[in-house]
Coordinates of C-alpha atoms and ligand atoms in Angstrom, one line a residue:
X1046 CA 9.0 32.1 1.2
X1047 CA 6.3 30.1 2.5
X1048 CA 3.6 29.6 -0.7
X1049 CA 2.1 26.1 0.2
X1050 CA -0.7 26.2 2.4
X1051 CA -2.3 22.6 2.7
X1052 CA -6.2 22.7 3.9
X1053 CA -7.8 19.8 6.0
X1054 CA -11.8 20.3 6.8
X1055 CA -11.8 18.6 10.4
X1056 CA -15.4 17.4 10.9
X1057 CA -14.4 14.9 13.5
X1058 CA -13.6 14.9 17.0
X1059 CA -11.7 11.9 18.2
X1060 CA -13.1 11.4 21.3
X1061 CA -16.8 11.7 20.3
X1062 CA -16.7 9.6 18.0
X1063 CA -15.6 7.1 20.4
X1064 CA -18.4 8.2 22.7
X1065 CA -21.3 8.9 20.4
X1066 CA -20.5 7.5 16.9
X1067 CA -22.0 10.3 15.0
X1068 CA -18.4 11.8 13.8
X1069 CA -19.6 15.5 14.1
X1070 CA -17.3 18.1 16.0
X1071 CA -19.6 20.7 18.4
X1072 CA -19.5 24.4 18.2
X1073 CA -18.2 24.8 21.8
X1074 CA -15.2 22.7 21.3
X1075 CA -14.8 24.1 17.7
X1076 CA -14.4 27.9 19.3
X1077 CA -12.4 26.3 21.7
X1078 CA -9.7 25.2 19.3
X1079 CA -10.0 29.1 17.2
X1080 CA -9.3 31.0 19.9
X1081 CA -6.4 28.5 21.5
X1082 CA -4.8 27.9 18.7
X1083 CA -5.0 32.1 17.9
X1084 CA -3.0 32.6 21.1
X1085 CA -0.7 29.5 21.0
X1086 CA 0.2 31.9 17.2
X1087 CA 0.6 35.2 18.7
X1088 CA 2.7 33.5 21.5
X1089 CA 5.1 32.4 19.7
X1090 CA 4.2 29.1 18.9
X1091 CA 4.3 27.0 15.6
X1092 CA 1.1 26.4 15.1
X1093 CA -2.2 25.5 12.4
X1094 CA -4.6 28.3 13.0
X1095 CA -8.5 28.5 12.3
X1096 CA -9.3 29.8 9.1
X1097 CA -13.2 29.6 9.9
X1098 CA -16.0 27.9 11.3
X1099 CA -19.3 27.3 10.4
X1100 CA -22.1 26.3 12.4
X1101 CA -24.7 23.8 11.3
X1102 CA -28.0 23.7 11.8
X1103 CA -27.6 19.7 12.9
X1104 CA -27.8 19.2 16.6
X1105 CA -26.1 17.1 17.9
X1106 CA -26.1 15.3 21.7
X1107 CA -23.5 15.6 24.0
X1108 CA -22.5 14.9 27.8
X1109 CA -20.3 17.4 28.2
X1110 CA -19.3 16.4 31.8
X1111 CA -19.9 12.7 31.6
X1112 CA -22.2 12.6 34.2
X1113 CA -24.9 10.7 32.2
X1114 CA -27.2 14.3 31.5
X1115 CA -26.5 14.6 27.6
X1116 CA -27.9 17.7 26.1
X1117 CA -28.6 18.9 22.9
X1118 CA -25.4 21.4 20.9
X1119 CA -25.0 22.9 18.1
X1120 CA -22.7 21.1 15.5
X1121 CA -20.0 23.1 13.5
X1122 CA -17.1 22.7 10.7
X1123 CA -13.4 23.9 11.6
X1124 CA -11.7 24.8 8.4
X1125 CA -8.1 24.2 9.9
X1126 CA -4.5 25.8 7.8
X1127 CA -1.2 24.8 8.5
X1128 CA 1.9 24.7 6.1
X1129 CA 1.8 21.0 6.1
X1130 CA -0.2 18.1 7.5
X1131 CA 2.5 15.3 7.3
X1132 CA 3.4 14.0 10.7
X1133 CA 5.4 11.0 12.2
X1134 CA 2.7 9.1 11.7
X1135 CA 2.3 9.5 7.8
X1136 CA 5.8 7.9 7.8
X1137 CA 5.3 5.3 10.3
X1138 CA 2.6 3.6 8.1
X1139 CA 4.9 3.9 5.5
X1140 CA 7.7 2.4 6.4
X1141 CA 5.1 -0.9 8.3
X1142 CA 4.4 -1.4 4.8
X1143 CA 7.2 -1.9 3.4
X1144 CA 7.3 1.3 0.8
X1145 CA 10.4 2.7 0.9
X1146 CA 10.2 4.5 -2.5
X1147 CA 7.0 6.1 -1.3
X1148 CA 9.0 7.0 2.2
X1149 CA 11.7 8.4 0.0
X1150 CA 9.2 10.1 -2.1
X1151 CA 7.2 11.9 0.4
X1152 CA 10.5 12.7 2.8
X1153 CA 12.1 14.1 -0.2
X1154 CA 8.7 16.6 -0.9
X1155 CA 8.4 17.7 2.8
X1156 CA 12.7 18.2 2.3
X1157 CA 12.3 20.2 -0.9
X1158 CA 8.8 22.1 0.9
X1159 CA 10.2 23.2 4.5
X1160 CA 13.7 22.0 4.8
X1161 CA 14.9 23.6 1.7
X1162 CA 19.0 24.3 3.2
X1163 CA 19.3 20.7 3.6
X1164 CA 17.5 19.5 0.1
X1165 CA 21.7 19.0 -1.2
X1166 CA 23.4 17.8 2.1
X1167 CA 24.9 14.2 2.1
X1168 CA 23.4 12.9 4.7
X1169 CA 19.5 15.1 4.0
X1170 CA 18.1 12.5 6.2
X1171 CA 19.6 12.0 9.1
X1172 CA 20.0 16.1 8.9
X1173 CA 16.2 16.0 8.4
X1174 CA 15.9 13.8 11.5
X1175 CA 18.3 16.3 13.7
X1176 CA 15.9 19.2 12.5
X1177 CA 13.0 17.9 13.5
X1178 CA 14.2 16.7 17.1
X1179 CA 14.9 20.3 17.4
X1180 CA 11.8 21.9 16.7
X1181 CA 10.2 19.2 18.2
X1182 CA 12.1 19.7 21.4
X1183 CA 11.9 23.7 21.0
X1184 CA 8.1 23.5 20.5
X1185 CA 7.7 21.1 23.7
X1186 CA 9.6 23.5 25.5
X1187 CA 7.3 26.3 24.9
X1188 CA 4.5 24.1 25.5
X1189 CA 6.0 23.6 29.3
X1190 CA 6.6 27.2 29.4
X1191 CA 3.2 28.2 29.1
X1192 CA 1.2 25.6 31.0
X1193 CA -0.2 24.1 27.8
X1194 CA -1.2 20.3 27.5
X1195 CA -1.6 18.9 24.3
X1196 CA -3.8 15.8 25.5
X1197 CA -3.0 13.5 22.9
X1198 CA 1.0 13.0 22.4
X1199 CA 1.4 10.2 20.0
X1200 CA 3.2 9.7 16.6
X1201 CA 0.1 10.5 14.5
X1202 CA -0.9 14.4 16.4
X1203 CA 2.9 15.3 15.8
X1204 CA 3.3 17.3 13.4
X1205 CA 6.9 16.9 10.8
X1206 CA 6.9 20.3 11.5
X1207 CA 6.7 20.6 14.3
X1208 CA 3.9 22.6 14.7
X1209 CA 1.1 22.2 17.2
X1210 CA -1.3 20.9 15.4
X1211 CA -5.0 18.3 15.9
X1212 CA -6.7 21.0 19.0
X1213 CA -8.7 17.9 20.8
X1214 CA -8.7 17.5 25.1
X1215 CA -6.3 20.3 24.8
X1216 CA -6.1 22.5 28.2
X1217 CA -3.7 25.3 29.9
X1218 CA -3.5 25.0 33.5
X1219 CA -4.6 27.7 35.8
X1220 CA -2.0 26.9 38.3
X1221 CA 0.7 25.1 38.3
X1222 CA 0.1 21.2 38.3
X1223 CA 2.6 18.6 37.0
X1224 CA -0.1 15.8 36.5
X1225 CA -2.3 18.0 34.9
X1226 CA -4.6 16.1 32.6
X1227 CA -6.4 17.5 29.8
X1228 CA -8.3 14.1 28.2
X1229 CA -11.1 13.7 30.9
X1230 CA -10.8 9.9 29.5
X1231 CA -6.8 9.8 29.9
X1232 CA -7.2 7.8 33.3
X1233 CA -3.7 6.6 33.5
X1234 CA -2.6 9.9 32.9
X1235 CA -0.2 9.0 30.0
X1236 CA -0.2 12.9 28.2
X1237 CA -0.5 14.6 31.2
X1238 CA 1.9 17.4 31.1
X1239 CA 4.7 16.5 32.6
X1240 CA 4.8 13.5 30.1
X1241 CA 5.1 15.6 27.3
X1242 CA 8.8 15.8 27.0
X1243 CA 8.7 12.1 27.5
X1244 CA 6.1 11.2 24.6
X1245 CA 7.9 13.9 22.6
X1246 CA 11.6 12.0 22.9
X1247 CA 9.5 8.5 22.4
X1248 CA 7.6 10.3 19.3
X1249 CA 11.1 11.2 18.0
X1250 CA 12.7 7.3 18.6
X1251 CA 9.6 6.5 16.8
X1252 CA 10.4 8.9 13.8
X1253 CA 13.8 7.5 13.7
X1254 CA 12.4 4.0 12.9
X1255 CA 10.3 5.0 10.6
X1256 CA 13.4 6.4 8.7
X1257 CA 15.7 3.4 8.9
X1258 CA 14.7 2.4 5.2
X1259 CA 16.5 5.0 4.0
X1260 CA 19.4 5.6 6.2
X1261 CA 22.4 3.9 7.2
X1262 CA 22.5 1.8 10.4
X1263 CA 25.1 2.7 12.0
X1264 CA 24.8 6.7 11.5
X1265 CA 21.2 5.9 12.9
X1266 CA 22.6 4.1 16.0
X1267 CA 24.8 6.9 16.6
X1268 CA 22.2 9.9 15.7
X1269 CA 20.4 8.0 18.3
X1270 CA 22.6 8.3 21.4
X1271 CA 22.9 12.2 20.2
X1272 CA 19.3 12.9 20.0
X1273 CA 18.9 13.0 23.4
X1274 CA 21.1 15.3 24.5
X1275 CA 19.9 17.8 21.5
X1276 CA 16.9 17.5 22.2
X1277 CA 18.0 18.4 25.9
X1278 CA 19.7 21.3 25.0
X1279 CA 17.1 22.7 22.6
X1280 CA 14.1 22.0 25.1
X1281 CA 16.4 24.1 27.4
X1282 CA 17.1 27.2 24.4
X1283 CA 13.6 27.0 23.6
X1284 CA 12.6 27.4 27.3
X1285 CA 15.4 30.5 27.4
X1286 CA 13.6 32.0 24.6
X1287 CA 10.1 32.2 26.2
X1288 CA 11.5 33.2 29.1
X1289 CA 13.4 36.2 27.5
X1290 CA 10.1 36.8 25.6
X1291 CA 8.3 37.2 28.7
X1292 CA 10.2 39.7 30.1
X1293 CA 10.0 41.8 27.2
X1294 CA 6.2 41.3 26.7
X1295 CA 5.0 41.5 30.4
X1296 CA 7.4 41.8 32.9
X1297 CA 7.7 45.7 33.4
X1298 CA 3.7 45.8 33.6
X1299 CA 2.7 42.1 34.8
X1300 CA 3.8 41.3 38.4
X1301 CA 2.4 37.6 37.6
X1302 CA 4.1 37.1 34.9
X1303 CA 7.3 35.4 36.4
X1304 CA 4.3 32.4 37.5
X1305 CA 3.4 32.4 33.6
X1306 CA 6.9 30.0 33.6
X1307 CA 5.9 26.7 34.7
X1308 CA 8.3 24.2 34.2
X1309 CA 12.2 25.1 34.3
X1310 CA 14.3 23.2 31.6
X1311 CA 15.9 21.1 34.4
X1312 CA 12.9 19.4 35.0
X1313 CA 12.1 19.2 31.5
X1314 CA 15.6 17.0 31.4
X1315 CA 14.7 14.7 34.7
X1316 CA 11.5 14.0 32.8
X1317 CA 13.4 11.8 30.1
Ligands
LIG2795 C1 -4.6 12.4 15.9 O1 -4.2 12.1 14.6 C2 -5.1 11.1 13.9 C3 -4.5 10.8 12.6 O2 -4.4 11.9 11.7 C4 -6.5 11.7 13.8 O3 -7.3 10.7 13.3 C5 -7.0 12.1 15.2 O4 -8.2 12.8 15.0 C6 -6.0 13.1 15.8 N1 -6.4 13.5 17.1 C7 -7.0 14.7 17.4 C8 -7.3 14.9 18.8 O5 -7.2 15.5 16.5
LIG2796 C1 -8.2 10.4 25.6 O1 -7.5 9.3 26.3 C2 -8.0 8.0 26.0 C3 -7.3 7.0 26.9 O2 -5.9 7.1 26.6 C4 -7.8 7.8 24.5 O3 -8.3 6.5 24.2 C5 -8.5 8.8 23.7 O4 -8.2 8.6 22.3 C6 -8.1 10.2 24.1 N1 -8.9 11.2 23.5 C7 -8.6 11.8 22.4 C8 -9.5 12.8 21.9 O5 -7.6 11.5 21.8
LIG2797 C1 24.5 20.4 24.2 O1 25.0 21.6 24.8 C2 26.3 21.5 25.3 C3 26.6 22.7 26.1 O2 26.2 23.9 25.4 C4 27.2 21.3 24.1 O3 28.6 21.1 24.5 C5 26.8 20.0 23.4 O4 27.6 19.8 22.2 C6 25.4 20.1 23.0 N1 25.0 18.7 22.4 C7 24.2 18.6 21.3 C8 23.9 17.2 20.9 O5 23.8 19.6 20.7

């Protein structure tokens, strides 16, 4: 049973910060992330979810195409839930700083939390490692399935687990695009969507490091060669599932829904 439900007020969005410097998130891009991340939930797909959103009375200015004509929006506060908040990232910094009883700590809390079966194994870590490639890999999959694009694929917006999580330059494609790029400011296209396996597999390498304090070498070099092909073969069950899924949910009804599949496990594979 699920009781811990960890709160995070997001008041920020990344990009307009950058942009603007004022820090404030804007109702359009707040709805945005409600009703996305409301579907991404009843499809199937780990996910935080909205709990609510409040508009403020601040207005804010934005150019919403980037075409130099800035115009006045309203500002708003996303209350955002998911079951936990750590990603790659919060272990990353971590390990860089050298406190491995702090890693150990925090790993051991989001073991006891979410990866309870494994909480007595031997080898809890690497285990935890081989879980998380998994979901990882099963939630990229589902991503590819449904046309989605994160937008921004590194360690830090990956969730431990593995939960789609931080709604920024998000998109879904209306048709089927391989280089489709959500981040308007992502010129070199390095999330576009077919990257996403890619940056998922690199996010995971990445995780892996940030774990070496606390596990042995040589199981690590070998989890490494193997995480590959797991994370292969769940991208691939993950795809299955969605594809099965389909069927049942649309398929008698939906002639379209066989183009609702946009990107077949084997090119998920090539990708890495
Ligand atoms: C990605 O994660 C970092 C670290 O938590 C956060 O500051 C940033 O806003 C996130 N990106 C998005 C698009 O939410
Ligand atoms: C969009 O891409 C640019 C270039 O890679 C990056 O600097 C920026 O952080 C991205 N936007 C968001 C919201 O992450
Ligand atoms: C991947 O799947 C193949 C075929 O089902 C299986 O033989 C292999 O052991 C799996 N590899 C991993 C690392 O799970």
């Amino acid at each position: 049973m699920e009781l811990i439900t960890v709160v995070n007020l997001k008041i920020v969005i990344l990009i307009l910060i950058y942009r603007h410097g004022d820090g404030r998130a804007v109702f359009r891009s707040s709805v945005r992330e409600f009703l996305a991340s409301e579907a991404m939930h009843y499809l199937g797909v780990p996910t935080s979810q909205v709990a609510s959103l409040v508009v403020s009375d601040e207005q804010v200015w934005r150019d919403q195409f980037y075409d130099g004509h800035p115009i006045r929006e309203k500002a708003a506060v996303v209350l955002r839930l998911a079951k936990s908040w750590f990603r790659i990232g919060s272990l990353e910094i971590l390990t860089s700083n050298g406190e491995t009883d702090l890693l150990r700590k925090v790993v051991d809390f989001v073991i006891e939390q979410h990866f309870n079966k494994i909480k007595d194994s031997k080898e809890k870590y690497l285990e935890f490692f081989s879980q998380v490639v998994t979901r990882t890999a099963h939630m990229i999959a589902i991503w590819q399935a449904l046309g989605f694009a994160h937008g921004v694929c590194n360690t830090d917006n990956f969730s431990l687990l593995s939960m789609t999580i931080d709604y920024g330059p998000f998109g879904f494609m209306d048709t089927y695009n391989s280089d489709f790029v959500p981040n308007t400011s992502d010129d070199e296209g390095r999330y576009s969507f077919s990257n996403q396996p890619s940056a998922g597999q690199y996010n995971l390498a990445k995780l892996l490091d940030a774990l070496s304090p606390i596990i042995d070498l040589a199981r690590a070099l070998y989890k490494r060669m193997v995480s590959r092909k797991l994370f292969v073969n769940s991208s691939s069950q993950g795809f299955d599932l969605v594809r099965a899924d389909k069927k049942n949910l649309f398929m008698d009804e939906n002639p379209f829904s066989e183009y609702l599949i946009m990107q077949k496990p084997c090119d998920l594979a090539a990708g890495l």
